[in-house]
Short mmCIF file of N, CA and C in Angstrom, two decimals:
data_model
loop_
_atom_site.label_atom_id
_atom_site.label_comp_id
_atom_site.label_asym_id
_atom_site.label_seq_id
_atom_site.Cartn_x
_atom_site.Cartn_y
_atom_site.Cartn_z
N MET K 51 14.88 -4.40 6.35
CA MET K 51 13.63 -5.04 6.57
C MET K 51 12.69 -4.39 5.80
N PRO K 52 11.88 -5.05 4.55
CA PRO K 52 11.28 -4.10 3.55
C PRO K 52 9.71 -4.02 4.57
N LEU K 53 9.46 -3.14 3.93
CA LEU K 53 8.13 -2.30 4.25
C LEU K 53 6.98 -3.39 3.96
N SER K 54 6.04 -3.38 4.88
CA SER K 54 4.57 -4.07 4.19
C SER K 54 3.55 -3.04 3.71
N ALA K 55 2.81 -3.34 3.22
CA ALA K 55 1.48 -2.67 2.79
C ALA K 55 1.16 -1.98 3.60
N GLU K 56 0.75 -2.60 4.90
CA GLU K 56 0.20 -1.18 6.09
C GLU K 56 1.24 -0.60 6.21
N GLN K 57 2.26 -0.89 6.36
CA GLN K 57 3.25 0.49 6.91
C GLN K 57 3.52 1.46 5.51
N LEU K 58 3.30 1.08 4.46
CA LEU K 58 3.52 1.70 3.09
C LEU K 58 2.29 2.61 3.25
N LEU K 59 1.17 2.19 3.36
CA LEU K 59 -0.29 2.75 3.67
C LEU K 59 -0.17 4.01 4.59
N THR K 60 0.05 3.60 6.04
CA THR K 60 0.45 4.47 6.99
C THR K 60 1.25 5.59 6.55
N LEU K 61 2.41 5.38 5.97
CA LEU K 61 3.13 6.64 5.51
C LEU K 61 2.34 7.45 4.79
N ALA K 62 1.57 6.88 2.99
CA ALA K 62 0.94 7.76 2.44
C ALA K 62 -0.41 8.45 3.07
N ARG K 63 -0.82 8.08 3.92
CA ARG K 63 -1.84 8.97 4.72
C ARG K 63 -1.51 9.87 5.21
N ASN K 64 -0.14 9.70 5.53
CA ASN K 64 0.38 11.61 6.28
C ASN K 64 0.29 12.43 4.76
N TYR K 65 0.42 11.95 3.73
CA TYR K 65 0.39 12.72 2.57
C TYR K 65 -0.88 12.86 1.09
N PHE K 66 -1.91 12.08 1.63
CA PHE K 66 -3.14 11.71 0.83
C PHE K 66 -3.99 11.66 1.73
N ARG K 67 -5.48 12.29 1.02
CA ARG K 67 -6.96 11.94 1.81
C ARG K 67 -7.63 11.19 1.12
N SER K 68 -8.44 10.47 1.92
CA SER K 68 -9.57 9.32 1.33
C SER K 68 -11.13 10.58 0.85
N ASP K 69 -10.86 11.52 1.28
CA ASP K 69 -11.88 12.63 0.81
C ASP K 69 -11.26 13.50 0.10
N ARG K 70 -12.76 14.33 -0.51
CA ARG K 70 -12.22 15.79 -1.32
C ARG K 70 -12.61 17.24 -0.55
N GLU K 71 -12.57 16.73 0.81
CA GLU K 71 -13.05 17.83 1.34
C GLU K 71 -12.52 19.00 1.37
N TYR K 72 -11.21 19.45 0.64
CA TYR K 72 -10.49 20.21 0.71
C TYR K 72 -10.49 21.19 -1.03
N GLU K 73 -10.96 20.42 -1.69
CA GLU K 73 -11.16 20.53 -3.21
C GLU K 73 -11.58 21.88 -3.47
N ASN K 74 -12.56 22.29 -3.12
CA ASN K 74 -12.94 23.71 -3.61
C ASN K 74 -12.94 24.67 -2.48
N LYS K 75 -11.86 24.27 -1.63
CA LYS K 75 -11.52 25.57 -0.12
C LYS K 75 -10.10 26.25 -0.32
N PRO K 76 -9.98 27.65 -0.26
CA PRO K 76 -9.29 28.43 -0.39
C PRO K 76 -7.81 27.89 0.09
N GLU K 77 -7.99 27.21 1.31
CA GLU K 77 -6.85 26.33 1.96
C GLU K 77 -6.20 25.25 1.68
N SER K 78 -5.44 24.87 1.82
CA SER K 78 -4.91 23.76 1.22
C SER K 78 -5.14 22.88 2.51
N ALA K 79 -5.08 21.18 2.09
CA ALA K 79 -5.28 20.23 3.12
C ALA K 79 -4.13 19.91 4.05
N PRO K 80 -4.10 19.66 5.40
CA PRO K 80 -2.96 19.65 6.15
C PRO K 80 -1.82 18.51 5.27
N GLU K 81 -2.29 17.69 4.34
CA GLU K 81 -1.70 16.14 3.67
C GLU K 81 -0.86 17.29 2.71
N HIS K 82 -1.59 17.89 1.75
CA HIS K 82 -0.78 18.43 0.83
C HIS K 82 0.33 19.40 1.47
N ILE K 83 0.02 20.25 2.41
CA ILE K 83 1.04 21.53 3.05
C ILE K 83 2.20 19.99 3.71
N ARG K 84 1.97 18.92 3.93
CA ARG K 84 3.07 18.22 4.54
C ARG K 84 3.62 17.22 3.33
N LEU K 85 2.96 17.43 2.04
CA LEU K 85 3.58 16.70 1.17
C LEU K 85 4.71 17.86 0.45
N CYS K 86 4.25 19.06 0.46
CA CYS K 86 4.96 20.02 0.06
C CYS K 86 6.34 20.29 0.88
N GLU K 87 5.91 19.97 1.91
CA GLU K 87 7.19 20.27 2.78
C GLU K 87 8.22 19.21 2.78
N LEU K 88 7.69 18.02 2.51
CA LEU K 88 8.61 17.23 2.14
C LEU K 88 9.34 17.14 0.84
N TRP K 89 8.37 17.85 -0.25
CA TRP K 89 9.63 17.93 -1.53
C TRP K 89 10.66 19.04 -1.11
N GLU K 90 10.40 19.96 -0.23
CA GLU K 90 11.23 21.22 0.11
C GLU K 90 12.26 20.35 0.67
N GLN K 91 12.29 19.47 1.38
CA GLN K 91 13.45 18.98 2.00
C GLN K 91 14.07 17.87 1.16
N ASN K 92 13.08 17.47 0.33
CA ASN K 92 14.27 16.32 -1.07
C ASN K 92 14.80 17.20 -1.68
N LEU K 93 14.37 18.30 -2.42
CA LEU K 93 14.87 18.86 -3.66
C LEU K 93 16.13 19.26 -2.94
N LYS K 94 16.69 19.48 -2.15
CA LYS K 94 18.08 19.86 -1.52
C LYS K 94 18.87 18.74 -1.99
N LYS K 95 18.26 17.25 -2.24
CA LYS K 95 19.22 16.49 -3.12
C LYS K 95 19.31 16.22 -4.36
N LEU K 96 19.17 17.69 -5.26
CA LEU K 96 19.01 17.75 -6.60
C LEU K 96 20.31 17.62 -6.92
N ASP K 97 21.52 17.74 -6.54
CA ASP K 97 22.70 18.05 -6.85
C ASP K 97 22.90 16.08 -6.85
N GLN K 98 22.78 15.41 -5.91
CA GLN K 98 22.72 14.02 -5.99
C GLN K 98 21.92 13.42 -7.54
N TRP K 99 20.97 14.00 -7.26
CA TRP K 99 20.10 13.21 -8.13
C TRP K 99 20.79 13.84 -9.91
N TRP K 100 20.92 15.10 -10.11
CA TRP K 100 21.45 15.37 -11.21
C TRP K 100 23.25 14.21 -11.59
N ALA K 101 23.78 14.25 -10.49
CA ALA K 101 24.60 13.62 -10.55
C ALA K 101 24.45 11.72 -11.34
N PHE K 102 23.66 11.43 -10.40
CA PHE K 102 23.34 10.12 -10.84
C PHE K 102 22.53 10.29 -12.54
N LEU K 103 21.67 11.19 -12.71
CA LEU K 103 21.52 11.54 -14.32
C LEU K 103 22.72 11.38 -15.08
N ASP K 104 23.99 12.33 -14.83
CA ASP K 104 25.03 12.03 -15.56
C ASP K 104 25.82 10.49 -15.64
N GLU K 105 25.92 9.86 -14.35
CA GLU K 105 26.43 8.56 -14.41
C GLU K 105 25.99 7.69 -15.30
N LEU K 106 24.23 8.01 -15.00
CA LEU K 106 23.04 6.74 -16.18
C LEU K 106 23.41 7.17 -17.40
N GLU K 107 23.53 8.66 -17.90
CA GLU K 107 24.15 8.57 -19.04
C GLU K 107 25.41 7.99 -19.91
N LYS K 108 26.11 8.30 -18.93
CA LYS K 108 27.60 7.31 -19.38
C LYS K 108 27.30 5.89 -19.61
N GLU K 109 26.37 4.96 -18.75
CA GLU K 109 26.24 3.59 -18.75
C GLU K 109 25.19 3.33 -19.48
N LEU K 110 24.74 4.07 -19.95
CA LEU K 110 23.65 4.06 -21.44
C LEU K 110 23.87 5.00 -22.37
N PRO K 111 25.25 4.59 -23.13
CA PRO K 111 25.17 5.88 -24.16
C PRO K 111 24.26 6.19 -25.32
N ASP K 112 23.71 4.99 -25.62
CA ASP K 112 22.45 4.90 -26.88
C ASP K 112 21.56 5.61 -26.32
N PHE K 113 20.89 5.50 -25.45
CA PHE K 113 20.01 6.36 -24.80
C PHE K 113 20.05 7.86 -24.12
N THR K 114 18.98 8.30 -24.52
CA THR K 114 18.35 9.32 -24.22
C THR K 114 18.12 9.73 -22.52
N ILE K 115 18.69 10.50 -21.81
CA ILE K 115 18.59 10.58 -20.74
C ILE K 115 17.17 11.68 -19.79
N GLY K 116 16.42 11.43 -19.47
CA GLY K 116 15.67 12.44 -19.04
C GLY K 116 15.35 12.59 -17.52
N ASP K 117 15.11 13.67 -17.37
CA ASP K 117 14.76 13.71 -16.01
C ASP K 117 12.92 14.38 -15.81
N GLY K 118 12.36 13.17 -15.47
CA GLY K 118 10.88 13.54 -15.45
C GLY K 118 10.48 14.19 -13.97
N THR K 119 11.22 14.13 -13.05
CA THR K 119 10.93 14.55 -11.76
C THR K 119 9.96 15.86 -11.36
N ALA K 120 8.80 15.93 -11.06
CA ALA K 120 7.96 16.89 -10.97
C ALA K 120 7.69 16.80 -9.72
N THR K 121 7.00 17.85 -9.01
CA THR K 121 6.74 18.08 -7.17
C THR K 121 5.40 17.80 -7.29
N ALA K 122 4.41 17.32 -8.36
CA ALA K 122 2.91 16.78 -8.74
C ALA K 122 3.14 15.35 -8.07
N ASN K 123 4.28 14.89 -8.47
CA ASN K 123 4.42 13.22 -8.21
C ASN K 123 5.07 12.95 -6.87
N THR K 124 5.40 11.84 -6.26
CA THR K 124 5.90 11.67 -5.09
C THR K 124 7.23 11.21 -5.33
N SER K 125 7.97 10.86 -6.49
CA SER K 125 9.34 10.61 -6.69
C SER K 125 10.03 11.34 -7.56
N PHE K 126 11.41 11.17 -7.79
CA PHE K 126 12.41 11.58 -8.50
C PHE K 126 12.07 10.72 -9.56
N ARG K 127 12.29 11.24 -10.89
CA ARG K 127 11.69 10.01 -12.26
C ARG K 127 12.91 10.52 -13.08
N CYS K 128 13.67 9.48 -13.56
CA CYS K 128 14.68 9.77 -14.76
C CYS K 128 13.93 8.75 -16.14
N SER K 129 14.40 9.03 -16.92
CA SER K 129 13.48 8.35 -17.95
C SER K 129 14.84 8.08 -18.96
N ALA K 130 14.80 6.67 -19.54
CA ALA K 130 15.81 6.50 -20.79
C ALA K 130 15.15 6.14 -21.83
N TYR K 131 15.76 6.80 -22.87
CA TYR K 131 14.73 6.95 -24.10
C TYR K 131 15.39 5.94 -25.22
N ALA K 132 14.71 5.16 -25.54
CA ALA K 132 15.51 4.35 -26.88
C ALA K 132 15.83 4.96 -27.66
N PRO K 133 16.34 4.68 -28.36
CA PRO K 133 16.71 5.43 -30.10
C PRO K 133 15.00 5.20 -31.09
N GLY K 134 14.88 6.38 -31.32
CA GLY K 134 13.42 6.87 -32.11
C GLY K 134 12.38 6.91 -30.93
N ASN K 135 12.90 7.08 -29.59
CA ASN K 135 11.79 7.79 -28.73
C ASN K 135 10.52 6.92 -28.67
N ARG K 136 10.35 5.66 -29.20
CA ARG K 136 8.99 5.08 -28.84
C ARG K 136 9.11 4.43 -27.96
N GLN K 137 10.10 4.21 -27.05
CA GLN K 137 10.05 3.15 -26.00
C GLN K 137 10.79 3.97 -25.00
N VAL K 138 10.33 3.64 -23.34
CA VAL K 138 11.15 4.80 -22.73
C VAL K 138 11.41 3.59 -21.62
N VAL K 139 12.69 3.82 -20.57
CA VAL K 139 12.63 3.15 -19.31
C VAL K 139 12.47 4.27 -18.19
N VAL K 140 11.75 3.66 -17.40
CA VAL K 140 11.60 4.55 -16.26
C VAL K 140 12.07 4.48 -15.00
N GLY K 141 12.50 4.90 -13.75
CA GLY K 141 13.19 4.90 -13.00
C GLY K 141 12.71 5.77 -12.09
N CYS K 142 11.84 5.23 -10.43
CA CYS K 142 11.46 6.05 -9.92
C CYS K 142 11.76 6.18 -8.39
N VAL K 143 12.17 6.95 -7.58
CA VAL K 143 12.77 7.08 -6.41
C VAL K 143 11.27 7.84 -5.44
N SER K 144 11.29 7.11 -4.85
CA SER K 144 9.88 7.67 -4.07
C SER K 144 10.43 8.55 -3.04
N ILE K 145 9.83 9.65 -2.40
CA ILE K 145 10.47 10.64 -1.70
C ILE K 145 9.84 10.25 -0.14
N LEU K 146 8.83 9.51 -0.25
CA LEU K 146 7.83 9.02 0.72
C LEU K 146 8.62 7.64 1.45
N ALA K 147 9.11 6.95 1.05
CA ALA K 147 9.87 5.56 1.51
C ALA K 147 11.01 5.29 1.13
N PRO K 148 11.88 4.21 1.34
CA PRO K 148 13.15 4.15 0.87
C PRO K 148 12.76 3.11 -0.16
N VAL K 149 11.86 3.40 -1.36
CA VAL K 149 11.53 2.13 -2.20
C VAL K 149 11.69 2.73 -3.42
N TYR K 150 12.31 1.89 -4.87
CA TYR K 150 12.24 2.44 -6.02
C TYR K 150 11.20 1.49 -6.78
N THR K 151 10.90 2.16 -8.18
CA THR K 151 10.26 1.31 -9.39
C THR K 151 11.27 1.44 -10.62
N VAL K 152 11.17 0.19 -11.18
CA VAL K 152 11.34 0.66 -12.84
C VAL K 152 10.74 0.20 -13.87
N TYR K 153 10.06 1.06 -14.70
CA TYR K 153 8.95 0.58 -15.59
C TYR K 153 9.19 1.13 -16.81
N GLY K 154 8.56 0.38 -17.88
CA GLY K 154 8.68 0.94 -19.31
C GLY K 154 6.95 1.37 -20.03
N VAL K 155 7.38 2.20 -21.16
CA VAL K 155 6.36 2.72 -21.44
C VAL K 155 6.16 2.73 -23.28
N GLN K 156 5.40 2.06 -23.80
CA GLN K 156 5.76 2.18 -25.22
C GLN K 156 4.87 2.68 -25.86
N TYR K 157 5.38 3.88 -26.80
CA TYR K 157 4.29 4.97 -27.07
C TYR K 157 3.67 4.13 -29.04
N GLU K 158 2.61 4.73 -29.05
CA GLU K 158 2.01 4.27 -30.69
C GLU K 158 2.33 5.26 -31.26
N TYR K 159 2.26 5.27 -32.71
CA TYR K 159 2.57 6.41 -33.28
C TYR K 159 1.69 6.85 -34.95
N SER K 160 0.91 7.32 -34.79
CA SER K 160 0.50 8.01 -36.59
C SER K 160 1.21 8.95 -37.28
N GLY K 161 2.18 8.43 -37.88
CA GLY K 161 3.07 9.77 -38.67
C GLY K 161 3.60 10.23 -36.98
N ASP K 162 3.95 11.51 -37.18
CA ASP K 162 4.49 12.06 -36.29
C ASP K 162 3.76 12.41 -34.70
N LYS K 163 2.28 12.01 -34.73
CA LYS K 163 1.08 12.24 -33.76
C LYS K 163 1.12 10.83 -32.91
N ARG K 164 1.73 11.22 -31.59
CA ARG K 164 1.53 10.28 -30.62
C ARG K 164 0.06 9.82 -30.75
N ILE K 165 -0.25 8.59 -30.91
CA ILE K 165 -1.88 8.09 -30.43
C ILE K 165 -2.00 6.94 -29.49
N GLY K 166 -1.44 6.67 -28.61
CA GLY K 166 -1.31 5.92 -27.78
C GLY K 166 -0.11 5.01 -26.81
N HIS K 167 -0.36 4.30 -26.31
CA HIS K 167 0.74 3.81 -25.02
C HIS K 167 0.22 2.71 -24.60
N LYS K 168 1.69 2.25 -23.97
CA LYS K 168 1.18 0.86 -23.37
C LYS K 168 2.29 0.69 -21.84
N VAL K 169 1.90 1.09 -20.73
CA VAL K 169 2.79 0.60 -19.64
C VAL K 169 3.24 -0.74 -19.18
N PHE K 170 4.21 -0.61 -18.68
CA PHE K 170 4.74 -2.02 -18.85
C PHE K 170 5.45 -1.82 -16.98
N LEU K 171 4.26 -2.37 -15.89
CA LEU K 171 4.81 -2.06 -14.71
C LEU K 171 5.12 -3.38 -14.23
N ASP K 172 4.96 -4.44 -14.69
CA ASP K 172 5.41 -5.48 -14.40
C ASP K 172 6.55 -6.15 -15.09
N SER K 173 6.39 -6.87 -16.05
CA SER K 173 7.18 -7.66 -17.25
C SER K 173 7.47 -6.64 -18.20
N LEU K 174 8.85 -6.68 -18.19
CA LEU K 174 9.55 -5.50 -19.40
C LEU K 174 9.56 -6.36 -20.68
N PRO K 175 9.29 -5.53 -21.71
CA PRO K 175 9.73 -6.46 -23.26
C PRO K 175 11.04 -6.76 -23.18
N PRO K 176 11.74 -7.62 -23.90
CA PRO K 176 13.03 -7.74 -23.60
C PRO K 176 13.85 -6.60 -23.88
N GLU K 177 13.68 -6.15 -25.07
CA GLU K 177 14.41 -4.89 -25.21
C GLU K 177 14.44 -3.60 -24.18
N MET K 178 13.75 -3.55 -22.99
CA MET K 178 13.75 -2.68 -22.18
C MET K 178 14.27 -3.29 -21.09
N ARG K 179 14.91 -4.53 -21.02
CA ARG K 179 15.27 -4.86 -19.29
C ARG K 179 16.80 -4.89 -19.37
N ARG K 180 17.42 -4.95 -20.34
CA ARG K 180 18.99 -4.18 -20.14
C ARG K 180 19.11 -2.72 -19.58
N PRO K 181 18.55 -1.67 -20.25
CA PRO K 181 18.49 -0.85 -19.61
C PRO K 181 17.84 -0.85 -18.38
N ALA K 182 17.23 -1.37 -18.01
CA ALA K 182 15.81 -1.30 -16.30
C ALA K 182 16.70 -2.01 -15.55
N GLU K 183 17.82 -2.72 -15.78
CA GLU K 183 18.79 -3.52 -14.66
C GLU K 183 19.37 -2.58 -14.69
N VAL K 184 20.28 -1.69 -15.65
CA VAL K 184 21.28 -0.67 -15.46
C VAL K 184 20.50 0.15 -14.25
N ILE K 185 19.69 0.67 -14.45
CA ILE K 185 18.88 1.57 -13.68
C ILE K 185 18.55 1.14 -12.36
N ALA K 186 17.87 0.28 -12.22
CA ALA K 186 17.75 -0.60 -11.14
C ALA K 186 19.03 -0.57 -9.96
N ARG K 187 20.17 -0.89 -10.96
CA ARG K 187 21.35 -1.24 -10.14
C ARG K 187 22.08 -0.04 -9.56
N LYS K 188 22.03 1.43 -10.25
CA LYS K 188 22.33 2.48 -10.25
C LYS K 188 21.32 3.07 -9.09
N LEU K 189 20.06 2.80 -9.25
CA LEU K 189 19.60 3.56 -7.82
C LEU K 189 19.88 3.03 -6.59
N GLU K 190 19.70 1.22 -6.56
CA GLU K 190 20.01 1.33 -5.33
C GLU K 190 21.61 1.43 -5.05
N ALA K 191 22.41 1.42 -5.79
CA ALA K 191 23.39 2.06 -4.81
C ALA K 191 23.71 3.10 -4.76
N THR K 192 22.96 4.03 -5.30
CA THR K 192 23.34 5.72 -5.25
C THR K 192 22.33 6.34 -4.00
N PHE K 193 21.21 5.92 -4.35
CA PHE K 193 20.28 6.07 -3.07
C PHE K 193 19.64 5.17 -1.95
N GLU K 194 20.58 4.22 -2.22
CA GLU K 194 20.21 2.91 -1.04
C GLU K 194 18.66 2.58 -0.73
N VAL K 195 18.04 2.39 -1.97
CA VAL K 195 16.51 1.85 -1.94
C VAL K 195 16.63 0.70 -2.28
N ARG K 196 15.08 -0.15 -2.30
CA ARG K 196 15.16 -1.45 -2.50
C ARG K 196 13.82 -1.28 -3.37
N ALA K 197 14.09 -2.09 -4.24
CA ALA K 197 12.54 -2.40 -5.48
C ALA K 197 11.57 -2.21 -4.56
N LEU K 198 10.33 -1.77 -4.55
CA LEU K 198 9.24 -2.38 -4.30
C LEU K 198 8.55 -3.42 -5.23
N PRO K 199 8.38 -4.42 -4.75
CA PRO K 199 7.78 -5.52 -5.43
C PRO K 199 6.37 -5.11 -6.14
N HIS K 200 6.23 -5.68 -7.69
CA HIS K 200 4.98 -5.43 -8.16
C HIS K 200 4.06 -5.65 -7.31
N GLU K 201 3.82 -7.00 -6.83
CA GLU K 201 2.46 -7.23 -6.03
C GLU K 201 2.02 -6.24 -5.00
N LEU K 202 3.39 -5.90 -4.60
CA LEU K 202 3.03 -4.67 -3.33
C LEU K 202 2.60 -3.51 -4.11
N ALA K 203 3.37 -3.22 -4.96
CA ALA K 203 2.92 -2.00 -5.19
C ALA K 203 1.44 -1.88 -6.03
N GLN K 204 0.85 -2.99 -6.27
CA GLN K 204 -0.64 -2.84 -6.73
C GLN K 204 -1.53 -2.92 -5.94
N THR K 205 -1.00 -3.32 -4.24
CA THR K 205 -1.73 -3.09 -3.27
C THR K 205 -2.94 -1.69 -3.43
N ARG K 206 -4.37 -2.09 -3.82
CA ARG K 206 -5.22 -1.15 -3.38
C ARG K 206 -5.17 -0.08 -2.07
N ILE K 207 -5.25 0.89 -2.50
CA ILE K 207 -5.37 2.11 -1.23
C ILE K 207 -6.65 2.70 -1.26
N PRO K 208 -6.82 3.07 0.01
CA PRO K 208 -8.51 3.71 -0.24
C PRO K 208 -8.31 5.38 0.12
N LEU K 209 -6.98 5.99 -0.65
CA LEU K 209 -6.73 7.07 -0.86
C LEU K 209 -6.93 7.76 -2.10
N ILE K 210 -7.16 9.27 -2.44
CA ILE K 210 -7.33 9.55 -3.45
C ILE K 210 -5.94 10.56 -3.74
N VAL K 211 -4.94 10.30 -5.06
CA VAL K 211 -4.01 10.38 -5.34
C VAL K 211 -4.10 10.92 -6.71
N ASP K 212 -4.28 12.50 -6.54
CA ASP K 212 -4.39 13.21 -7.89
C ASP K 212 -5.87 12.57 -8.27
N TRP K 213 -5.90 12.49 -9.31
CA TRP K 213 -7.47 12.47 -10.29
C TRP K 213 -7.81 10.51 -9.82
N LYS K 214 -6.62 9.85 -9.08
CA LYS K 214 -7.09 8.36 -9.01
C LYS K 214 -7.84 8.10 -7.78
N GLU K 215 -8.90 7.88 -7.85
CA GLU K 215 -9.59 7.38 -6.79
C GLU K 215 -9.98 5.89 -6.36
N PRO K 216 -9.87 5.57 -5.25
CA PRO K 216 -10.42 4.27 -5.09
C PRO K 216 -11.72 4.00 -5.60
N PRO K 217 -11.90 2.42 -6.27
CA PRO K 217 -11.08 1.80 -5.60
C PRO K 217 -9.70 1.61 -6.96
N ASP K 218 -9.68 2.53 -7.54
CA ASP K 218 -8.41 2.23 -8.39
C ASP K 218 -6.98 2.76 -8.07
N THR K 219 -6.92 2.90 -6.89
CA THR K 219 -5.65 4.11 -6.19
C THR K 219 -5.06 2.64 -5.92
N THR K 220 -3.60 2.68 -5.91
CA THR K 220 -2.66 1.77 -5.54
C THR K 220 -1.62 2.54 -4.56
N LEU K 221 -1.05 1.62 -4.08
CA LEU K 221 0.47 1.91 -3.56
C LEU K 221 1.28 2.69 -4.53
N PHE K 222 1.54 1.98 -5.66
CA PHE K 222 2.26 2.61 -6.93
C PHE K 222 1.85 4.15 -7.18
N HIS K 223 0.84 4.47 -7.15
CA HIS K 223 0.17 6.02 -7.48
C HIS K 223 0.78 6.96 -6.17
N ALA K 224 0.60 6.30 -4.91
CA ALA K 224 1.00 7.28 -3.77
C ALA K 224 2.45 7.10 -4.00
N LEU K 225 3.30 6.08 -3.91
CA LEU K 225 4.41 6.55 -3.90
C LEU K 225 5.22 6.88 -5.31
N PHE K 226 4.76 7.02 -6.11
CA PHE K 226 5.63 7.10 -7.29
C PHE K 226 4.85 8.04 -8.22
N THR K 227 4.06 8.09 -8.96
CA THR K 227 2.91 9.08 -9.67
C THR K 227 1.63 7.97 -10.24
N SER K 228 0.93 8.84 -10.42
CA SER K 228 -0.65 8.56 -10.61
C SER K 228 -0.67 8.64 -12.21
N GLU K 229 0.34 8.79 -12.92
CA GLU K 229 0.09 9.08 -14.23
C GLU K 229 1.37 8.41 -15.09
N PRO K 230 1.69 7.21 -14.88
CA PRO K 230 2.69 6.46 -15.31
C PRO K 230 3.20 6.91 -16.77
N GLN K 231 2.19 7.09 -17.77
CA GLN K 231 2.70 7.24 -18.79
C GLN K 231 2.95 8.71 -19.52
N SER K 232 2.68 9.56 -18.18
CA SER K 232 3.29 10.79 -18.74
C SER K 232 4.48 11.12 -18.02
N ILE K 233 5.52 11.02 -18.80
CA ILE K 233 6.79 11.35 -18.79
C ILE K 233 7.60 12.55 -18.39
N ALA K 234 7.10 13.36 -19.20
CA ALA K 234 7.89 15.00 -19.18
C ALA K 234 7.03 15.57 -19.22
#
């Protein structure tokens, strides 16, 4: 049975605060300590994650597959760069709940300099749909996770996630990443 917004918010409250009380203190917030401990447990799954990336590489031979996992986020993240590296499809598996998401990022360049980006959290452009479907299918089969519906992911929450503050913070930020455009 899928988790509700309230259940997901309850999970997120274990790892994020609604204030910046600990920002300038030498000790870490209890929520941050819990998140570090959760990452320690989940990093034991790295072999499974790397095997997943190897399989993804076989299924998407025309794409460059990357690992965008960082413990600053709350998810394992993979990236499938289209030839030319101007478009990337990203798959995220949350460490907080048994959910995943797949989204796209399109980069704009002026010569060799990246000058902008557009993030597609919901409806992907046609050229991103096939790799997104492959990533979604592989995530579900490998990690036994469910897609987090876009409407649920965009639920606003009263928590601070990295530099995202209410009213701009969503379940997406808490469950996956506060900076979807930052891939590596």
